[in-house]
XYZ file of C-alpha atoms in Angstrom:
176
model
C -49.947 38.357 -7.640
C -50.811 41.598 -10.013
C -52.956 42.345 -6.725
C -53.444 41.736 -3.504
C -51.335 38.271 -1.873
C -50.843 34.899 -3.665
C -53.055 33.510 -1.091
C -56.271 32.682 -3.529
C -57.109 29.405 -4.982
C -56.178 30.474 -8.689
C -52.811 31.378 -7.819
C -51.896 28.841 -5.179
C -53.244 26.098 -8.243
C -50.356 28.383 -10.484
C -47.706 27.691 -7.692
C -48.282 23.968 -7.881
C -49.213 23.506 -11.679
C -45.762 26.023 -12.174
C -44.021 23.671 -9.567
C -45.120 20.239 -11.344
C -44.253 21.270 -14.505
C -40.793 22.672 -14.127
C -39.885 18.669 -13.049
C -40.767 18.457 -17.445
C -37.795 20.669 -18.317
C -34.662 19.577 -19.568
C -31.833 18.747 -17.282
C -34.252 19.634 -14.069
C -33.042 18.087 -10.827
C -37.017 17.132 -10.009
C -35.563 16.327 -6.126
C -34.198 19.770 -6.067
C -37.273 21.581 -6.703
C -38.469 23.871 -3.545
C -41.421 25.741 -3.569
C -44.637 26.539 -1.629
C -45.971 23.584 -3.311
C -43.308 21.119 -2.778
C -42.879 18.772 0.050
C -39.960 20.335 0.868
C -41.066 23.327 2.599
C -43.319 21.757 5.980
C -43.952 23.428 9.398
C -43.852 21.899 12.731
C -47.590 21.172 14.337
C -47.468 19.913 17.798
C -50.019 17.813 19.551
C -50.322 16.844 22.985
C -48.140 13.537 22.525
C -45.583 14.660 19.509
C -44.113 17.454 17.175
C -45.218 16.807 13.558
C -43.220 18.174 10.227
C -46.055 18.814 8.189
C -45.283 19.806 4.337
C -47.120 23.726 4.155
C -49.112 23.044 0.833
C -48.702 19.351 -0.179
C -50.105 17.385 -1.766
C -53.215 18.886 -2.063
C -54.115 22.930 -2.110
C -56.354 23.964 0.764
C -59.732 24.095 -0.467
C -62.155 26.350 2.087
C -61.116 29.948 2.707
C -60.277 28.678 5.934
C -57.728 26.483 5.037
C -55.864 28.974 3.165
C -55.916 31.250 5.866
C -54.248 28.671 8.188
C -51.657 27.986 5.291
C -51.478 32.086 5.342
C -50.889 31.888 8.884
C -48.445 29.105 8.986
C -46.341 30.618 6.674
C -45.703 33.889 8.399
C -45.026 31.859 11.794
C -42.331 29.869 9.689
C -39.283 31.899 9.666
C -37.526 29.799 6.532
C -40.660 30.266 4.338
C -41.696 33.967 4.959
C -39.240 36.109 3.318
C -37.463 33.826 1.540
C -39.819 31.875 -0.458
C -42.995 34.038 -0.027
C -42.377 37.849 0.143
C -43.163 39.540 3.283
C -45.691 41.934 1.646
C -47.516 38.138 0.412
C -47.612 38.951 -2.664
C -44.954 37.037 -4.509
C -43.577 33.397 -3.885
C -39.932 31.880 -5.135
C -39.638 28.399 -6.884
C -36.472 27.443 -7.061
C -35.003 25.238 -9.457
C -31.452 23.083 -9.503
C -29.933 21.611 -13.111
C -27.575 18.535 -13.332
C -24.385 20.337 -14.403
C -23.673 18.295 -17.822
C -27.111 18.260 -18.732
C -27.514 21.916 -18.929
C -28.273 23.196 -22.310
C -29.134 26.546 -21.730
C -30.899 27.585 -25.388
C -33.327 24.461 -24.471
C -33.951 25.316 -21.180
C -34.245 29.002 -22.014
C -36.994 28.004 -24.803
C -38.686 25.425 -22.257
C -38.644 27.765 -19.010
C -40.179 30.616 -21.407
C -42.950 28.657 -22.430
C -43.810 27.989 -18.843
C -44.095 31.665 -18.188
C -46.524 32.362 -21.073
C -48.366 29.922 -19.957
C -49.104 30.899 -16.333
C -48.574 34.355 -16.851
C -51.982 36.143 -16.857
C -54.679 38.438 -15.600
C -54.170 37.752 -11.691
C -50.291 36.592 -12.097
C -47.328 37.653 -13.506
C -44.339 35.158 -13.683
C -40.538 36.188 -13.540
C -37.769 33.868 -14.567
C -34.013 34.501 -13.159
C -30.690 32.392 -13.243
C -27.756 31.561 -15.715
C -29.456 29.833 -18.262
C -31.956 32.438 -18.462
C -29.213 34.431 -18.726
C -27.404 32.721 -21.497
C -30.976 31.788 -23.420
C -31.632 35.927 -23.062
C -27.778 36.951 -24.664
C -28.473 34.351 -27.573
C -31.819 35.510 -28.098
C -30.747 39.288 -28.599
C -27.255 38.479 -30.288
C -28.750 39.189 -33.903
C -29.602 42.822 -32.986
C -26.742 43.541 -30.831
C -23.956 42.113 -33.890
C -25.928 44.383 -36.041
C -25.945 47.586 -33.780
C -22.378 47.112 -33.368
C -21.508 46.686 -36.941
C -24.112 49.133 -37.940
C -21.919 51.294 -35.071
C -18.543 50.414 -36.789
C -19.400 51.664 -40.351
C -21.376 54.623 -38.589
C -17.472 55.468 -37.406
C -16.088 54.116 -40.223
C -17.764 56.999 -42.176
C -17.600 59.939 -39.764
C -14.079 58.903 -39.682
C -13.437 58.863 -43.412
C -15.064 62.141 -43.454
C -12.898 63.869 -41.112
C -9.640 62.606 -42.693
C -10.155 62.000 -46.022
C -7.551 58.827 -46.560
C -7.936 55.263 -45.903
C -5.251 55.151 -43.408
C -6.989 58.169 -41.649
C -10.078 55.955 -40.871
C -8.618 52.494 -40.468
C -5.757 53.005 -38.377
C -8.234 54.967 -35.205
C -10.516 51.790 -35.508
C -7.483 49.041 -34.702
């Protein structure tokens, strides 16, 4: 959340539409996906006859201000959930996402993922994307400018070189 906690109805519906959506991208293990919004993440309600595992937002979002405060309040009493996939100041929340080794095409899923983020990313949330093909999809995207800073680098040596020594052998010889 830009402000405040992710515990509003806009952002909660960006959790799950953000959730759904990464099960679209290539090479996605869908089962693997955990997040507020999956079924995954559940606390344990007891009644007077039983102990329940009840999934924390799924399927549906909680609808009345009260609801979201008990989804609020049940994931501060969960120890797995608060900290690790919502931040303890409420304001962020982790969705984390698990690729079938030989499908992994990181340029694709770089491109795919990216997409995602401008399209949730907005006024009341910002969107972050870690992990190796992130990674990977961020060193291709830059490799252009960084081959042309280092050759642009080289001949910048090259020449101060040249100048110093005045010979060939002067300036080639320090740059092997």
């Amino acid at each position: 959340a830009r402000e405040g906690t992710i515990f509003t109805p806009e952002i909660l519906k960006t959790i799950r539409k953000l959730t759904n959506d990464l099960r679209k991208v290539h090479g996605v293990n869908s089962a693997s996906i955990t997040s507020l919004a999956s079924k995954k993440l559940s606390t344990v309600v007891s009644t007077s006859d039983s102990l329940e595992s009840v999934p924390l937002m799924w399927p549906d979002i909680p609808k009345t201000p009260e609801g979201i405060e008990q989804l609020r309040d049940r994931v501060i009493q969960n120890s797995l959930v608060y900290g690790n996939y919502v931040a303890k100041d409420l304001a962020s929340a982790l969705i984390t996402v698990d690729f079938y080794d030989q499908m992994v095409d990181s340029e694709m899923i770089f491109g795919q993922i990216n997409d995602l983020v401008a399209k949730y990313a907005g006024p009341e949330v910002k969107v972050y994307m870690v992990g190796q093909p992130i990674l990977v999809g961020w060193v291709g995207y830059y490799l252009p400018e960084t081959a042309l800073i280092a050759l642009l680098t080289l001949g910048l040596l090259a020449a101060l070189l040249f100048l110093l020594n005045r010979s060939y052998r002067g300036t080639f010889l320090p740059l092997v």
